[in-house]
CSV table of C-alpha atoms and ligand atoms in Angstrom, one decimal:
chain,number,residue,atom,x,y,z
A,5,MET,CA,120.0,83.3,102.5
A,6,LYS,CA,118.7,86.4,104.4
A,7,PRO,CA,120.8,89.5,105.1
A,8,SER,CA,121.7,89.9,108.7
A,9,LYS,CA,120.9,93.0,110.8
A,10,GLU,CA,124.5,94.1,110.5
A,11,LYS,CA,125.5,96.2,107.5
A,12,PHE,CA,128.8,97.0,106.0
A,13,THR,CA,129.2,100.7,105.5
A,14,ILE,CA,131.7,102.2,103.1
A,15,THR,CA,132.4,105.8,102.4
A,16,TYR,CA,134.2,106.8,99.3
A,17,LYS,CA,134.6,110.3,97.9
A,18,GLY,CA,132.0,111.6,100.3
A,19,LYS,CA,129.3,109.0,99.4
A,20,THR,CA,128.3,106.5,102.0
A,21,ILE,CA,126.6,103.2,101.1
A,22,GLU,CA,125.5,100.3,103.2
A,23,LEU,CA,126.1,96.8,101.9
A,24,PRO,CA,124.3,93.7,103.1
A,25,VAL,CA,126.1,91.2,105.3
A,26,TYR,CA,125.1,87.5,105.2
A,27,HIS,CA,125.7,84.7,107.7
A,28,GLY,CA,126.5,81.4,106.3
A,29,ARG,CA,125.3,78.3,108.3
A,30,GLN,CA,128.9,78.2,109.6
A,31,GLY,CA,132.1,80.2,108.7
A,32,PRO,CA,132.8,83.9,108.4
A,33,ASP,CA,130.1,86.5,107.6
A,34,VAL,CA,130.2,87.7,104.0
A,35,VAL,CA,129.8,91.2,102.7
A,36,ASP,CA,127.7,91.3,99.5
A,37,ILE,CA,129.6,93.7,97.2
A,38,ALA,CA,127.6,93.1,94.0
A,39,ARG,CA,126.3,96.8,94.1
A,40,LEU,CA,129.6,98.3,94.9
A,41,TYR,CA,130.7,99.2,91.4
A,42,LYS,CA,127.3,100.5,90.4
A,43,GLU,CA,127.0,102.8,93.4
A,44,THR,CA,130.6,103.9,93.9
A,45,GLY,CA,132.5,103.1,90.7
A,46,LEU,CA,134.9,101.0,92.8
A,47,PHE,CA,136.2,97.5,92.1
A,48,THR,CA,137.7,95.2,94.8
A,49,TYR,CA,141.2,93.8,94.3
A,50,ASP,CA,141.7,90.3,95.8
A,51,PRO,CA,144.4,88.3,93.9
A,52,GLY,CA,144.1,84.6,94.8
A,53,TYR,CA,140.6,85.3,96.2
A,54,ARG,CA,141.9,85.3,99.8
A,55,SER,CA,138.8,87.2,101.0
A,56,THR,CA,136.3,86.3,98.3
A,57,ALA,CA,133.4,83.9,98.5
A,58,SER,CA,132.7,83.2,94.8
A,59,CYS,CA,129.5,81.4,95.3
A,60,LYS,CA,127.0,79.9,97.8
A,61,SER,CA,127.4,76.2,98.4
A,62,ARG,CA,125.9,73.5,100.6
A,63,ILE,CA,128.4,70.8,99.8
A,64,THR,CA,131.6,71.1,101.8
A,65,PHE,CA,132.5,73.0,104.9
A,66,ILE,CA,136.1,73.8,106.0
A,67,ASP,CA,137.2,75.5,109.2
A,68,GLY,CA,140.8,76.0,108.4
A,69,ASP,CA,141.7,77.3,111.9
A,70,LYS,CA,140.2,74.3,113.6
A,71,GLY,CA,141.3,71.8,111.0
A,72,ILE,CA,137.7,70.7,110.2
A,73,LEU,CA,136.5,69.3,106.9
A,74,GLU,CA,132.9,68.1,106.4
A,75,TYR,CA,130.9,66.9,103.4
A,76,TYR,CA,127.3,67.9,103.9
A,77,GLY,CA,128.0,68.0,107.6
A,78,TYR,CA,129.7,64.6,107.9
A,79,PRO,CA,133.3,64.9,109.3
A,80,ILE,CA,135.9,63.6,106.8
A,81,ASP,CA,137.5,61.2,109.2
A,82,GLN,CA,134.2,59.5,109.9
A,83,LEU,CA,133.5,59.1,106.2
A,84,ALA,CA,137.0,57.8,105.6
A,85,ARG,CA,137.1,55.4,108.5
A,86,ASN,CA,133.5,54.1,108.3
A,87,GLY,CA,132.1,54.8,104.8
A,88,ASN,CA,133.1,54.0,101.3
A,89,PHE,CA,133.8,56.1,98.2
A,90,MET,CA,130.5,55.3,96.4
A,91,GLU,CA,128.3,56.4,99.3
A,92,THR,CA,130.5,59.5,99.6
A,93,CYS,CA,129.9,60.2,95.9
A,94,TYR,CA,126.1,59.8,96.5
A,95,LEU,CA,126.3,62.1,99.5
A,96,LEU,CA,128.2,64.8,97.5
A,97,LEU,CA,125.7,64.6,94.6
A,98,HIS,CA,122.5,64.3,96.6
A,99,GLY,CA,123.1,65.8,100.0
A,100,GLU,CA,122.3,62.7,102.0
A,101,LEU,CA,123.9,59.3,102.5
A,102,PRO,CA,122.1,56.7,100.5
A,103,THR,CA,119.8,54.0,101.8
A,104,SER,CA,120.9,50.5,100.8
A,105,VAL,CA,118.5,50.4,97.8
A,106,GLN,CA,119.7,53.8,96.6
A,107,TYR,CA,123.3,52.7,97.1
A,108,GLU,CA,122.9,49.5,95.1
A,109,GLU,CA,121.2,51.4,92.2
A,110,PHE,CA,123.8,54.2,92.2
A,111,ASN,CA,126.7,51.8,92.3
A,112,GLU,CA,125.3,49.6,89.5
A,113,ASP,CA,124.6,52.6,87.4
A,114,ILE,CA,128.2,53.9,87.7
A,115,MET,CA,129.8,50.5,87.1
A,116,LYS,CA,127.5,49.9,84.1
A,117,HIS,CA,128.9,53.1,82.4
A,118,SER,CA,132.6,52.5,83.0
A,119,MET,CA,133.4,51.1,79.6
A,120,LEU,CA,134.8,53.5,77.0
A,121,HIS,CA,133.6,54.0,73.4
A,122,GLU,CA,136.0,52.1,71.1
A,123,GLN,CA,136.7,55.4,69.3
A,124,ILE,CA,137.9,57.0,72.5
A,125,VAL,CA,140.3,54.1,73.0
A,126,LYS,CA,141.9,55.0,69.7
A,127,PHE,CA,142.9,58.4,70.9
A,128,TYR,CA,145.6,56.9,73.1
A,129,SER,CA,147.7,55.8,70.2
A,130,GLY,CA,148.2,59.5,69.2
A,131,PHE,CA,150.0,60.3,72.5
A,132,ARG,CA,153.8,59.9,72.9
A,133,ARG,CA,154.5,56.9,75.1
A,134,ASP,CA,156.4,59.1,77.5
A,135,ALA,CA,153.6,61.6,77.8
A,136,HIS,CA,152.7,62.6,81.4
A,137,PRO,CA,149.5,60.7,82.3
A,138,MET,CA,147.9,64.0,83.4
A,139,ALA,CA,148.4,65.3,79.9
A,140,VAL,CA,146.8,62.1,78.5
A,141,LEU,CA,143.9,62.5,81.0
A,142,VAL,CA,143.3,66.1,80.0
A,143,GLY,CA,143.2,65.1,76.4
A,144,VAL,CA,141.1,62.0,76.6
A,145,PHE,CA,138.6,63.3,79.2
A,146,GLY,CA,138.2,66.5,77.2
A,147,ALA,CA,137.5,64.3,74.1
A,148,LEU,CA,134.4,62.8,75.9
A,149,SER,CA,132.8,66.2,75.1
A,150,SER,CA,132.9,65.2,71.4
A,151,PHE,CA,130.9,62.0,72.1
A,152,TYR,CA,128.3,63.5,74.4
A,153,HIS,CA,127.6,66.9,73.0
A,154,GLU,CA,124.8,66.4,70.5
A,155,HIS,CA,122.0,66.1,73.1
A,156,MET,CA,123.6,68.5,75.5
A,157,ASN,CA,121.0,70.4,77.6
A,158,ILE,CA,122.4,71.4,80.9
A,159,ASP,CA,118.9,72.6,82.0
A,160,ASP,CA,117.6,69.1,81.7
A,161,PRO,CA,118.1,67.1,84.9
A,162,VAL,CA,118.1,63.9,82.9
A,163,PHE,CA,121.0,65.1,80.9
A,164,ARG,CA,122.8,66.3,84.0
A,165,ASN,CA,122.3,62.9,85.8
A,166,ARG,CA,123.5,61.0,82.7
A,167,ALA,CA,126.6,63.2,82.4
A,168,THR,CA,127.3,62.8,86.1
A,169,VAL,CA,127.2,59.0,86.0
A,170,ARG,CA,129.3,58.9,82.8
A,171,MET,CA,132.0,61.2,84.2
A,172,LEU,CA,132.3,59.3,87.4
A,173,ALA,CA,132.2,56.0,85.7
A,174,LYS,CA,134.7,56.7,82.9
A,175,MET,CA,137.4,58.7,84.8
A,176,PRO,CA,139.0,55.6,86.4
A,177,THR,CA,139.0,53.7,83.1
A,178,ILE,CA,140.6,56.6,81.2
A,179,ALA,CA,143.2,57.0,84.1
A,180,ALA,CA,144.1,53.3,84.1
A,181,MET,CA,144.5,53.3,80.4
A,182,ALA,CA,146.7,56.4,80.6
A,183,TYR,CA,148.9,54.4,83.0
A,184,ARG,CA,149.1,51.2,81.0
A,185,TYR,CA,149.7,53.2,77.8
A,186,THR,CA,152.9,54.6,79.2
A,187,LEU,CA,154.1,51.1,80.0
A,188,GLY,CA,153.1,49.6,76.7
A,189,TRP,CA,150.6,47.2,78.3
A,190,THR,CA,147.3,46.1,76.8
A,191,PHE,CA,144.3,47.9,78.1
A,192,VAL,CA,142.1,46.1,80.6
A,193,ASP,CA,138.3,46.5,80.5
A,194,PRO,CA,136.5,47.4,83.7
A,195,ARG,CA,134.6,44.9,85.8
A,196,GLY,CA,131.1,45.6,87.0
A,197,ASP,CA,131.3,43.2,90.0
A,198,MET,CA,134.1,44.9,91.9
A,199,SER,CA,134.2,48.0,94.0
A,200,TYR,CA,135.1,51.3,92.3
A,201,ALA,CA,138.6,51.3,93.9
A,202,GLY,CA,139.1,47.6,93.5
A,203,ASN,CA,138.2,47.8,89.8
A,204,PHE,CA,140.5,50.7,89.3
A,205,LEU,CA,143.4,48.8,90.8
A,206,ARG,CA,142.6,45.8,88.7
A,207,MET,CA,142.5,47.9,85.5
A,208,CYS,CA,146.0,49.3,86.4
A,209,PHE,CA,147.8,46.2,87.7
A,210,LEU,CA,146.3,43.1,86.0
A,211,ASN,CA,148.8,41.0,84.2
A,212,PRO,CA,146.8,39.2,81.5
A,213,MET,CA,149.0,36.1,81.9
A,214,TYR,CA,147.7,35.4,85.4
A,215,GLU,CA,144.5,35.4,87.4
A,216,TYR,CA,144.0,38.7,89.2
A,217,GLU,CA,143.6,38.4,92.9
A,218,GLU,CA,142.2,41.5,94.6
A,219,ASP,CA,144.1,42.7,97.6
A,220,GLU,CA,141.3,43.9,100.0
A,221,VAL,CA,143.7,46.0,102.1
A,222,LEU,CA,144.9,47.9,99.1
A,223,SER,CA,141.4,48.4,97.7
A,224,ARG,CA,140.3,49.8,101.0
A,225,ALA,CA,143.3,52.1,101.1
A,226,MET,CA,142.6,53.3,97.6
A,227,ASP,CA,138.9,53.8,98.5
A,228,ARG,CA,139.9,55.9,101.5
A,229,ILE,CA,142.3,58.0,99.4
A,230,PHE,CA,139.4,58.7,97.0
A,231,ILE,CA,137.2,59.7,99.9
A,232,LEU,CA,139.8,62.1,101.4
A,233,HIS,CA,140.3,63.9,98.0
A,234,ALA,CA,136.6,63.9,96.9
A,235,ASP,CA,135.8,67.5,97.5
A,236,HIS,CA,137.4,70.6,99.0
A,237,GLU,CA,135.0,73.5,98.4
A,238,GLN,CA,136.2,76.3,96.1
A,239,ASN,CA,139.8,75.2,95.5
A,240,ALA,CA,141.6,76.2,92.2
A,241,SER,CA,140.4,73.3,90.1
A,242,THR,CA,136.8,73.4,91.4
A,243,SER,CA,136.7,77.1,90.8
A,244,THR,CA,138.0,76.5,87.3
A,245,VAL,CA,135.2,74.0,86.7
A,246,ARG,CA,132.6,76.5,88.1
A,247,LEU,CA,134.0,79.4,86.0
A,248,ALA,CA,134.3,77.3,82.8
A,249,SER,CA,130.7,76.1,83.3
A,250,SER,CA,129.4,79.6,84.1
A,251,SER,CA,129.4,80.1,80.3
A,252,ARG,CA,127.2,77.0,80.1
A,253,ALA,CA,129.9,75.0,78.3
A,254,ASN,CA,129.9,71.2,77.8
A,255,PRO,CA,130.4,69.7,81.3
A,256,TYR,CA,132.9,67.0,80.1
A,257,ALA,CA,135.1,69.9,78.8
A,258,CYS,CA,134.6,71.8,82.0
A,259,VAL,CA,135.8,68.9,84.1
A,260,ALA,CA,138.8,68.5,81.7
A,261,ALA,CA,139.6,72.2,82.6
A,262,GLY,CA,139.5,71.1,86.3
A,263,VAL,CA,142.1,68.4,85.5
A,264,VAL,CA,144.4,71.0,84.0
A,265,SER,CA,144.2,73.2,87.1
A,266,LEU,CA,144.7,70.3,89.4
A,267,TRP,CA,147.9,69.3,87.7
A,268,GLY,CA,150.0,72.2,89.1
A,269,PRO,CA,152.5,71.6,92.0
A,270,ALA,CA,150.8,74.2,94.2
A,271,HIS,CA,147.5,72.1,94.0
A,272,GLY,CA,147.1,68.4,93.1
A,273,GLY,CA,150.6,68.1,91.7
A,274,ALA,CA,152.0,68.5,95.2
A,275,ASN,CA,151.8,64.8,96.0
A,276,GLU,CA,154.2,64.0,93.2
A,277,ALA,CA,156.4,67.0,94.2
A,278,ALA,CA,156.3,65.9,97.8
A,279,LEU,CA,157.6,62.4,97.1
A,280,ASN,CA,160.2,63.8,94.7
A,281,MET,CA,161.3,66.1,97.5
A,282,LEU,CA,161.5,63.2,100.1
A,283,LYS,CA,163.6,61.3,97.6
A,284,GLU,CA,165.9,64.3,97.1
A,285,ILE,CA,166.3,64.6,100.9
A,286,GLY,CA,167.0,60.9,101.0
A,287,THR,CA,168.2,60.6,104.6
A,288,VAL,CA,167.3,62.0,107.9
A,289,ASP,CA,170.6,63.7,108.4
A,290,ARG,CA,170.0,65.9,105.4
A,291,ILE,CA,166.7,67.3,106.8
A,292,PRO,CA,168.2,70.4,108.5
A,293,HIS,CA,169.7,71.6,105.2
A,294,PHE,CA,166.3,71.4,103.5
A,295,ILE,CA,164.5,73.1,106.4
A,296,GLU,CA,167.0,76.0,106.1
A,297,ARG,CA,166.4,76.1,102.3
A,298,ALA,CA,162.6,76.2,102.9
A,299,LYS,CA,163.0,79.2,105.2
A,300,ASP,CA,165.4,81.1,102.9
A,301,LYS,CA,163.5,83.8,101.0
A,302,ASN,CA,166.2,83.8,98.3
A,303,ASP,CA,165.6,80.1,97.6
A,304,PRO,CA,162.4,79.1,95.7
A,305,PHE,CA,162.4,75.7,97.5
A,306,ARG,CA,159.3,75.0,99.6
A,307,LEU,CA,158.5,72.0,101.7
A,308,MET,CA,156.1,70.3,99.4
A,309,GLY,CA,153.0,68.7,101.1
A,310,PHE,CA,153.3,71.5,103.7
A,311,GLY,CA,151.1,74.5,104.2
A,312,HIS,CA,147.6,75.2,102.9
A,313,ARG,CA,145.7,78.3,101.8
A,314,VAL,CA,142.8,77.4,104.1
A,315,TYR,CA,144.2,75.1,106.8
A,316,LYS,CA,146.1,77.0,109.5
A,317,ASN,CA,146.0,73.8,111.6
A,318,TYR,CA,146.7,70.2,110.9
A,319,ASP,CA,144.9,69.2,107.6
A,320,PRO,CA,142.3,66.6,108.9
A,321,ARG,CA,142.9,64.6,105.7
A,322,ALA,CA,146.6,64.3,106.5
A,323,LYS,CA,145.9,62.5,109.8
A,324,VAL,CA,143.9,59.8,108.1
A,325,MET,CA,146.5,59.7,105.3
A,326,GLN,CA,149.4,59.2,107.6
A,327,GLN,CA,147.6,56.2,109.3
A,328,THR,CA,146.8,54.8,105.8
A,329,ALA,CA,150.4,55.0,104.9
A,330,HIS,CA,151.4,53.0,107.9
A,331,GLU,CA,148.7,50.4,107.2
A,332,VAL,CA,149.7,49.9,103.6
A,333,LEU,CA,153.4,49.7,104.3
A,334,LYS,CA,152.9,47.2,107.1
A,335,HIS,CA,150.6,45.1,104.9
A,336,LYS,CA,153.1,45.1,102.0
A,337,GLY,CA,156.0,44.4,104.4
A,338,ILE,CA,157.8,47.5,103.1
A,339,ASP,CA,160.3,49.3,105.2
A,340,ASP,CA,160.4,52.5,103.2
A,341,PRO,CA,163.1,54.9,104.4
A,342,LEU,CA,161.2,57.8,102.9
A,343,LEU,CA,158.5,57.3,105.6
A,344,GLU,CA,161.1,57.8,108.2
A,345,VAL,CA,162.3,60.9,106.4
A,346,ALA,CA,158.7,62.2,106.2
A,347,MET,CA,158.0,61.7,109.9
A,348,GLU,CA,161.2,63.2,111.0
A,349,LEU,CA,160.7,66.2,108.6
A,350,GLU,CA,157.2,66.7,110.0
A,351,ARG,CA,158.6,66.6,113.6
A,352,VAL,CA,161.4,69.0,112.9
A,353,ALA,CA,159.2,71.5,110.9
A,354,LEU,CA,156.5,71.4,113.5
A,355,SER,CA,158.9,72.5,116.2
A,356,ASP,CA,160.6,75.2,114.1
A,357,ASP,CA,159.5,78.8,114.7
A,358,TYR,CA,159.3,79.6,111.0
A,359,PHE,CA,156.6,76.9,110.5
A,360,ILE,CA,154.9,77.5,113.8
A,361,GLU,CA,154.5,81.3,113.2
A,362,ARG,CA,153.1,80.8,109.7
A,363,LYS,CA,150.9,77.9,110.8
A,364,LEU,CA,152.4,75.5,108.2
A,365,TYR,CA,151.3,71.9,108.8
A,366,PRO,CA,151.5,68.8,106.7
A,367,ASN,CA,148.6,68.6,104.1
A,368,VAL,CA,147.0,65.6,102.6
A,369,ASP,CA,149.7,65.3,100.0
A,370,PHE,CA,152.5,64.8,102.4
A,371,TYR,CA,151.8,61.2,103.1
A,372,SER,CA,149.8,60.2,100.0
A,373,GLY,CA,152.8,59.8,97.8
A,374,ILE,CA,154.5,57.3,100.2
A,375,THR,CA,151.2,55.3,100.3
A,376,LEU,CA,150.7,55.3,96.5
A,377,ARG,CA,154.3,54.3,95.9
A,378,ALA,CA,153.9,51.4,98.3
A,379,MET,CA,150.8,50.4,96.3
A,380,GLY,CA,152.9,50.2,93.2
A,381,PHE,CA,152.2,53.5,91.4
A,382,PRO,CA,154.9,55.7,89.9
A,383,SER,CA,154.9,59.3,91.1
A,384,SER,CA,153.6,60.5,87.7
A,385,MET,CA,150.3,58.8,88.5
A,386,PHE,CA,149.7,60.4,91.9
A,387,THR,CA,147.9,63.5,90.6
A,388,VAL,CA,145.9,61.2,88.3
A,389,MET,CA,144.5,59.4,91.3
A,390,PHE,CA,143.6,62.8,92.9
A,391,ALA,CA,141.7,63.6,89.7
A,392,ILE,CA,139.7,60.4,89.8
A,393,ALA,CA,138.7,61.2,93.4
A,394,ARG,CA,138.0,64.9,92.7
A,395,THR,CA,135.8,64.2,89.7
A,396,VAL,CA,132.8,63.8,92.0
A,397,GLY,CA,133.5,67.1,93.7
A,398,TRP,CA,133.8,68.9,90.4
A,399,VAL,CA,130.6,67.3,89.1
A,400,ALA,CA,128.7,68.1,92.4
A,401,GLN,CA,129.9,71.7,92.3
A,402,TRP,CA,129.0,72.0,88.6
A,403,ARG,CA,125.5,70.7,89.3
A,404,GLU,CA,125.1,73.1,92.2
A,405,GLY,CA,126.3,76.1,90.2
A,406,ILE,CA,124.3,75.4,87.1
A,407,THR,CA,121.1,75.1,89.0
A,408,ASP,CA,121.8,78.2,91.2
A,409,PRO,CA,119.5,81.0,90.1
A,410,ASP,CA,122.2,83.5,91.2
A,411,GLN,CA,124.8,82.0,88.9
A,412,SER,CA,125.8,84.3,86.0
A,413,ILE,CA,128.9,84.1,83.8
A,414,GLY,CA,132.0,84.6,85.8
A,415,ARG,CA,133.7,87.7,84.6
A,416,PRO,CA,136.2,89.3,87.0
A,417,ARG,CA,137.6,92.7,86.3
A,418,GLN,CA,141.2,94.1,86.7
A,419,ILE,CA,143.4,96.9,87.7
A,420,TYR,CA,144.7,98.1,84.4
A,421,LEU,CA,148.4,99.1,84.4
A,422,GLY,CA,149.2,99.2,80.7
A,423,PRO,CA,149.7,102.2,78.4
A,424,THR,CA,146.9,104.7,77.9
A,425,MET,CA,145.5,105.2,74.3
A,426,ARG,CA,148.1,105.8,71.6
A,427,ASP,CA,148.0,105.9,67.8
A,428,TYR,CA,149.1,103.1,65.6
A,429,VAL,CA,152.6,103.6,64.1
A,430,PRO,CA,153.3,102.0,60.7
A,431,MET,CA,156.1,99.5,60.9
A,432,SER,CA,158.3,101.5,58.5
A,433,GLU,CA,158.2,104.4,61.0
A,434,ARG,CA,159.1,102.4,64.1
A,435,GLY,CA,162.8,103.2,64.9
B,96,CMC,N1,157.4,75.8,102.7
B,96,CMC,C1,158.0,76.9,103.1
B,96,CMC,N2,157.4,78.0,103.3
B,96,CMC,C2,156.0,78.1,103.0
B,96,CMC,C3,155.4,77.0,102.5
B,96,CMC,C4,156.1,75.8,102.3
B,96,CMC,N3,155.5,74.7,101.9
B,96,CMC,N4,154.1,77.3,102.3
B,96,CMC,C5,153.9,78.6,102.7
B,96,CMC,N5,155.1,79.1,103.1
B,96,CMC,C6,155.4,80.4,103.6
B,96,CMC,C7,155.5,81.4,102.5
B,96,CMC,O1,156.8,81.6,102.0
B,96,CMC,C8,155.0,82.7,103.2
B,96,CMC,O2,156.0,83.2,104.0
B,96,CMC,P1,156.2,84.8,104.3
B,96,CMC,O3,154.9,85.2,105.0
B,96,CMC,O4,157.4,85.0,105.1
B,96,CMC,O5,156.2,85.4,102.9
B,96,CMC,C9,153.9,82.1,104.2
B,96,CMC,O6,154.3,80.8,104.4
B,96,CMC,C10,152.5,82.1,103.6
B,96,CMC,O7,152.5,81.5,102.4
B,96,CMC,P2,151.6,81.8,101.1
B,96,CMC,O8,152.3,81.5,99.8
B,96,CMC,O9,151.1,83.2,101.2
B,96,CMC,O10,150.4,80.9,101.4
B,96,CMC,P3,149.3,80.5,100.3
B,96,CMC,O11,148.1,80.4,101.0
B,96,CMC,O12,149.3,81.4,99.1
B,96,CMC,O13,149.9,79.1,99.7
B,96,CMC,C11,150.2,76.8,99.3
B,96,CMC,C12,149.4,77.9,100.1
B,96,CMC,C13,149.6,75.5,99.5
B,96,CMC,C14,150.2,77.1,97.8
B,96,CMC,C15,151.6,76.8,99.9
B,96,CMC,O14,151.6,76.6,101.3
B,96,CMC,C16,152.6,75.9,99.2
B,96,CMC,O15,153.1,76.2,98.2
B,96,CMC,N6,152.7,74.6,99.7
B,96,CMC,C17,153.5,73.6,99.1
B,96,CMC,C18,152.7,73.0,97.9
B,96,CMC,C19,151.6,72.1,98.5
B,96,CMC,O16,151.8,71.2,99.3
B,96,CMC,N7,150.4,72.2,97.9
B,96,CMC,C20,149.3,71.3,98.2
B,96,CMC,C21,148.1,72.0,98.9
B,96,CMC,S1,147.0,70.7,99.6
B,96,CMC,C22,146.4,69.9,98.2
B,96,CMC,C23,145.3,70.6,97.6
B,96,CMC,O17,144.2,70.9,98.3
B,96,CMC,O18,145.4,70.9,96.4
């Protein structure tokens, strides 16, 4: 990355300095402020990192104004319509789509590592049966670090590759067990001769009393949902993984930190919140009331599944997701009134000045809940599915960060607003 001819000049307290400006391959130019504090004594203040590039990356490109999302240059809709999740994982990890030989080897490697150590399985019995599956996922995935720490050497590509394969392979097994645990069902071991998505659905839904018959349409829909959620550049959970790993911590624990960040309703938890909102709205005639609430500054209510920090246009994932919702519902012969509510809500919002002016469009989570519900999942599992898909993104970004010579421990500063220095007062003298 070479500095461009343009410079960013800043004058503060009579001193002028020039800061380098970089051009990315695409996207906005970036001012390098690394020297700013040393040369001017100034920090920058950017809560929520609205104007901050926290790292260099080659993996995912988003143009939020145009509604573009690409993994290593491949548009998301092409990958979702024509590719599959395993080749998308390979792409995100290696930068190129695999040849058929590379694909077979990679797929086999992942499926081979999808079993869990018997001791890990024992963790589940410590959780309450009514625990949220995301809480179980955080705990059990974090616990993998206790099994794979002894030979940890993140500078060793062999360790990194092994950790990569294990994390991708075990996440669906852990997630499916979290689901079955809440239902009191026996756990189902993974199958190496099924697709990643098909195997996950089997581990969730198999009834041991009957033969399991794979539903190809649902497996394909699941696979597509995984592709759509696989990576999204420096979102909150990915930044969490990068920040946690900047201290060179155990990668399994870092990915567990990503799961935590994903859980919130402003991020991955929005799919669960969006479906709950559609249920609350219930019927089309109640939409105007909820639109008014979303616009009311004194009401904390927001349209869940609407708006995005980066997309100021239709989220390209939402288009594919909407189509997938229709396909799954049609296939299952379900006439879900919530789909009608969602489509009418979208129509009303997109013709309302409040949403137009703020460029608020449906995001990927708006239609994913309806789809996952039609597939048979309870809403508490929606974010878990997002976590399975995003694991590859977290891992790819962890690998990129850890091998970036510019990476150093993430250590933001602050604007201090607390008291200035004062002397300790013994308790007996405090009024
Ligand atoms: N409903 C109503 N108003 C909204 C919404 C919404 N969903 N989203 C943003 N606004 C308003 C907001 O009140 C503000 O208005 P004003 O300028 O008058 O104060 C304006 O739009 C800008 O909002 P913001 O909070 O500054 O935007 P942000 O970039 O900080 O927040 C967001 C992005 C995704 C957190 C937010 O749009 C939101 O809370 N959406 C609902 C939750 C959701 O669907 N999250 C999933 C994101 S996609 C999945 C993922 O990648 O994780």
